[in-house]
Structure formats: C-alpha cells, structure tokens
Amino acid sequence: MLPIPYGRQHITEADLQAVTETLLSDFLTQGPKVAEFEQKFAAYIGASYAVAVANGTAALHLCALALGVAPGQRVITTPITFAASANCVLYCGGEVHFADIDPATGLIDLAQVRALLEAHPRGYFQGLIPVDFAGLAVDLELARELADEFGLWLIEDSCHAPGGFFTDSQGREQRCGNGQFADLAIFSFHPVKHIATGEGGMITTNRADLYEKLLMLRTHGITKDPAKMHRNDGGWYMEMQQLGYNYRMPDMLTALGISQLQRADEGLARRRELAAQYDAAFAALPQVQALAGAPGHAYHLYVVQVADRKGLYDFLREKQVFAQVHYIPVHTMPYYQELGWQPGDFPRAEHYYAHCLSIPLFPSLTDEQQQYVIRCIREFVER
Ligand SMILES: *Cc1c(COP(=O)(O)O)cnc(C)c1O
C-alpha cells in the first residue's frame, strides 16, 4: 500500500502488447500509429485536427511559432502553471506577461486579464495562454470574447484536462481542446498526466491553416508533397521551406497512447470518484480548503490549502505519502526575476503557493490508500 505518490501512470497488458507489436513492425518513428492516434485523439476531444509531437513543451513551442510569436510581441499567461506555458513565448523571442489568479479556482482571472489589457493601448498584447489548471476548464467562451475585443489569439494549455469541459452560455458542454474558442490547444502525455506515454504531446485545432503550418514545423520545415514544392527533381526530392524542428512523437509511443486512450473515460470517472470522496472528507475539516470543483472537472490534481503547508508536506512524507506542490509561481523563478518580475507582483498566486498541496490522485489509487491519506491529513490538522 505504501509509499503513495501524488500521481502515477497505469500500464496494462494491452499497453505492453500494443508497444511490442509496434516495435516488431516496420516503423519505429513516423509509421501508421501516429496518424491513428491523431485521428482518435481528435475524435475524443471533438476537434477537427490533431498533431502528435514529442512532448507538451514542444507542442507549446510549435503553437507559438505557428501563431507568429516573435521579438516585440507580448503574450499573457498565468503565474500558476508549469514554466513551459510561459517559456514557449521566450523561445520565440516574445515577452511574457502575467495576470493574477482567481483564488477560488487557481485559474487565471479573466477580470485581471481585462484590467491588464485595458491598461495598455490596443495592439500592445498579441496572445493569451490560459491553462485548464488541475483539470478545471477555463471559460473559453469568455476568453474568446476578450481575445476578439483586443485582437488576441488564444492557446489553451489543456495538459491537465483531456476529457474535461465547461458549460457555455447556450448550456452546451465544451470539451477542453475542442477548438470551438481557442485557436490551438495542447496536451502532454508525461507519466503523471491522464494519458501517459513517457514523453509525448498533442496539438488540437479546428483551423486548417494552422494545422498545415504545424505539420511542416514538426518535421524540419520539410515537405514531400509535390503540390507544395517549387520544383521536382525526382522521387527522392523534398523541400525545406522554413526553419522547423524534429518534434515528432515515435510510432511506438503513439501505439501506447492509442491503447491508453481506450481507457481514458474509465480513468477520468475514477479520478472524479476519488475527488468526490476527498470533497466529502474535507467538508468536515474546516482546516482543509479544497479548490472549487465543477461537473466538467478532469481532476489531474486534487489541491488542498492548509495554514501550515510545509508542516503537512513533511508530515505526509514521514507517513510515506508523497504530496507535491503545483506550482511555484513562474514569475518568482530566478530566471523570471532576472527578466524583472518580483515577489509581490501577483499576490493571490503567491498566497495560493504558500498554502497549496496536491495530494494523491490517480486512477489506480485504491479506496484503502485514499482513506489512509485522509486519516494522515486529519491527524495533522487536528493535533
Ligand atoms: C506537463 C505540462 C506541460 C509540459 O508538458 P511536457 O510533456 O512535460 O513537456 C505544460 N503545461 C502544463 C500545464 C503541464 O502540466
């Protein structure tokens, strides 16, 4: 039963078989499994197009490139995210700005985004990267209205939320990454994420123009499509038309992704069940404050806030429960401080960071393990 990590991948016999079959096939890198995974993932999310890439960070980088981020451009994101959500702008020479969070949800506060946009002339900012933090979907309908009003593009960082959704003003469920409101959305298949392939990522979109750009950028900026080439010297001929990268996801990992995708709904249902059990336990413990839930929450993380976070973290470690902190605010990282950001710039994010702890949540966590975690937390806050 012990130790208990905060997150863990779940690998089945079917997963092993899918990878072995691909290893023994003719293709290790760009084979038929890549297109199959892309097509099945797009269908799952409800987007028109999907592009499999090396990891979530590569996905963010390609999105920023496809949308034309360059020196002199400014992009807004949240300080409570993994650094890659902000770093992708810097990779392209752009400038990162932050808007503070809504303390009830941990998500970027769109009212703060509006205040930031209104404090500058129109055209000062080019893009917004909201994050479906912990698995709770950002209201992208509102974000789109803001983006249209101020002329911004939108990248939805959905790494935490495959299968999550929010309900729009018409009462329709809008799945994270479905491309209805955001120009592009990205996912990661890092081991703690819902679908775990080790390394791996996906970009989804409904925009054919961006889809074409992403395909080129993923593979060195090279095309082999005769319809797109300037000339054709023969069967071997291909053209490098722009500066791209090798950001491909290999066939054997996409085979693992396809196998895991088949269990995605099952895993999501278990995450929601565990979250509801935590909610019920902590409702009786006023010293433990959970982040707000919602019907479409995908529960990548279950975050609690307590007065003595370091105390609880250390206490749980002694009990062999390995909780984690998500996240250290990006603007307080030494690299970002060198860019001029300072402690105190985003007080809600910093207050949240001082108290937050992600406790174990993953589909194979047993009820018995969860009860143990709850007992440990209760023991700590009541002593
Ligand atoms: C995991 C994650 C990433 C980066 O994904 P990698 O596959 O690890 O590169 C980006 N953004 C968020 C919010 C993440 O959780």
Coordinates of C-alpha atoms in Angstrom, one line a residue, residues 86-272:
A86 CA 5.3 30.8 -20.3
N87 CA 8.7 29.6 -21.7
C88 CA 7.3 28.9 -25.2
V89 CA 6.9 32.7 -25.7
L90 CA 10.5 33.3 -24.8
Y91 CA 11.7 30.5 -27.1
C92 CA 10.3 32.7 -30.0
G93 CA 11.8 35.9 -28.7
G94 CA 8.5 37.2 -27.3
E95 CA 7.7 38.8 -24.0
V96 CA 5.7 37.1 -21.2
H97 CA 3.2 38.9 -19.1
F98 CA 1.1 37.5 -16.3
A99 CA -2.4 38.1 -14.9
D100 CA -3.2 37.0 -11.3
I101 CA -5.4 34.0 -10.4
D102 CA -8.9 33.6 -9.1
P103 CA -8.2 32.3 -5.6
A104 CA -11.3 30.1 -5.6
T105 CA -10.2 28.0 -8.6
G106 CA -6.5 28.7 -9.1
L107 CA -7.2 29.6 -12.7
I108 CA -6.2 32.8 -14.4
D109 CA -8.7 35.5 -13.5
L110 CA -10.1 36.9 -16.8
A111 CA -11.1 40.1 -15.0
Q112 CA -7.4 40.6 -14.2
V113 CA -6.6 39.9 -17.8
R114 CA -9.1 42.5 -18.9
A115 CA -7.7 45.1 -16.5
L116 CA -4.2 44.4 -17.9
L117 CA -5.4 44.7 -21.5
E118 CA -7.3 48.0 -20.7
A119 CA -4.2 49.4 -19.1
H120 CA -2.4 49.4 -22.4
P121 CA -3.1 50.6 -25.9
R122 CA -4.9 48.2 -28.2
G123 CA -2.4 46.1 -30.1
Y124 CA 0.1 46.0 -27.2
F125 CA -0.6 42.3 -26.5
Q126 CA -0.9 39.6 -29.2
G127 CA -1.9 36.5 -27.4
L128 CA -3.3 34.8 -24.3
I129 CA -2.4 31.3 -23.0
P130 CA -5.0 30.2 -20.4
V131 CA -4.3 26.9 -18.5
D132 CA -7.0 24.4 -17.5
F133 CA -5.2 24.2 -14.2
A134 CA -5.7 21.0 -12.1
G135 CA -8.2 19.8 -14.7
L136 CA -10.7 22.6 -14.3
A137 CA -11.7 24.1 -17.7
V138 CA -11.2 27.8 -18.3
D139 CA -14.3 29.6 -19.5
L140 CA -13.0 29.9 -23.1
E141 CA -16.2 31.5 -24.4
L142 CA -15.4 34.5 -22.1
A143 CA -11.7 34.3 -23.0
R144 CA -12.6 34.4 -26.7
E145 CA -14.8 37.5 -26.2
L146 CA -11.9 39.2 -24.6
A147 CA -9.5 37.9 -27.3
D148 CA -11.8 39.2 -30.1
E149 CA -12.2 42.6 -28.3
F150 CA -8.5 43.1 -28.0
G151 CA -7.3 41.3 -31.1
L152 CA -5.5 38.4 -29.4
W153 CA -5.0 34.8 -30.4
L154 CA -5.7 32.0 -27.8
I155 CA -3.7 28.9 -27.0
E156 CA -5.5 26.7 -24.5
D157 CA -3.0 24.7 -22.3
S158 CA -5.1 21.6 -21.7
C159 CA -2.3 19.4 -20.3
H160 CA -4.4 18.8 -17.2
A161 CA -7.8 18.3 -18.8
P162 CA -8.3 15.7 -21.5
G163 CA -12.0 14.9 -21.2
G164 CA -12.7 18.0 -19.1
F165 CA -15.3 20.5 -20.2
F166 CA -17.1 23.7 -19.3
T167 CA -20.7 24.6 -20.0
D168 CA -21.1 27.6 -22.4
S169 CA -23.8 30.3 -22.4
Q170 CA -26.1 28.1 -24.5
G171 CA -25.9 25.2 -22.0
R172 CA -23.6 23.1 -24.2
E173 CA -20.7 21.1 -22.9
Q174 CA -17.5 22.4 -24.5
R175 CA -14.6 19.9 -24.2
C176 CA -11.2 21.2 -23.4
G177 CA -9.1 21.4 -26.6
N178 CA -12.2 21.1 -29.0
G179 CA -11.1 24.3 -30.9
Q180 CA -14.5 26.0 -30.6
F181 CA -13.0 29.1 -29.0
A182 CA -9.2 28.7 -28.8
D183 CA -7.1 28.8 -32.0
L184 CA -4.9 26.0 -30.7
A185 CA -4.9 23.7 -27.7
I186 CA -2.1 21.5 -26.3
F187 CA -1.8 18.3 -24.3
S188 CA 1.0 16.3 -22.7
F189 CA 1.5 12.6 -22.2
H190 CA 4.1 12.9 -19.4
P191 CA 3.7 10.0 -16.9
V192 CA 1.6 11.8 -14.3
K193 CA -0.9 13.1 -16.9
H194 CA -4.2 11.3 -17.8
I195 CA -2.7 9.6 -20.9
A196 CA 0.9 8.6 -20.2
T197 CA 3.4 7.6 -22.8
G198 CA 6.6 8.7 -21.1
E199 CA 7.2 11.6 -23.5
G200 CA 4.6 12.8 -25.9
G201 CA 2.2 15.7 -26.7
M202 CA -0.6 16.7 -28.9
I203 CA -1.9 19.9 -30.5
T204 CA -5.6 20.2 -31.5
T205 CA -7.2 22.8 -33.6
N206 CA -10.2 23.5 -36.0
R207 CA -8.1 25.8 -38.1
A208 CA -6.8 24.2 -41.4
D209 CA -4.2 26.9 -42.0
L210 CA -2.6 26.4 -38.6
Y211 CA -2.8 22.6 -39.0
E212 CA -0.8 22.8 -42.2
K213 CA 1.9 25.0 -40.6
L214 CA 2.2 22.7 -37.6
L215 CA 2.8 19.6 -39.8
M216 CA 5.7 21.4 -41.5
L217 CA 7.2 22.8 -38.3
R218 CA 7.1 19.4 -36.6
T219 CA 9.4 17.9 -39.3
H220 CA 12.2 20.4 -40.0
G221 CA 10.0 22.6 -42.2
I222 CA 10.3 20.0 -44.9
T223 CA 7.5 19.0 -47.3
K224 CA 7.4 15.9 -49.6
D225 CA 4.0 17.0 -51.0
P226 CA 4.5 17.6 -54.8
A227 CA 1.6 20.1 -54.8
K228 CA 3.5 22.3 -52.4
M229 CA 7.0 22.1 -53.9
H230 CA 8.7 24.8 -56.1
R231 CA 10.2 22.1 -58.4
N232 CA 10.5 18.3 -58.5
D233 CA 13.9 16.7 -59.3
G234 CA 12.6 13.1 -58.9
G235 CA 11.2 10.6 -56.5
W236 CA 13.8 11.4 -53.8
Y237 CA 13.0 15.1 -53.9
M238 CA 11.8 17.1 -50.9
E239 CA 12.0 20.8 -49.9
M240 CA 12.9 22.5 -46.7
Q241 CA 10.8 25.7 -46.9
Q242 CA 11.1 27.1 -43.4
L243 CA 13.1 26.5 -40.2
G244 CA 11.4 23.7 -38.4
Y245 CA 12.3 21.1 -35.8
N246 CA 12.3 17.4 -35.2
Y247 CA 9.4 17.4 -32.7
R248 CA 8.0 14.0 -33.8
M249 CA 6.3 11.5 -31.5
P250 CA 7.5 8.0 -32.3
D251 CA 5.2 5.3 -33.6
M252 CA 5.7 3.0 -30.5
L253 CA 4.7 5.8 -28.1
T254 CA 1.6 6.7 -30.2
A255 CA 0.7 3.0 -30.1
L256 CA 0.9 3.3 -26.3
G257 CA -1.2 6.4 -26.5
I258 CA -3.9 4.7 -28.6
S259 CA -4.1 1.9 -26.0
Q260 CA -4.4 4.3 -23.1
L261 CA -6.9 6.5 -24.9
Q262 CA -9.3 3.5 -24.9
R263 CA -9.3 3.6 -21.0
A264 CA -9.4 7.5 -20.8
D265 CA -13.1 7.7 -19.8
E266 CA -12.6 4.9 -17.2
G267 CA -9.6 6.8 -15.7
L268 CA -11.5 10.1 -15.7
A269 CA -14.5 8.5 -14.0
R270 CA -12.2 7.1 -11.3
R271 CA -10.5 10.5 -10.8
R272 CA -13.9 12.2 -10.3

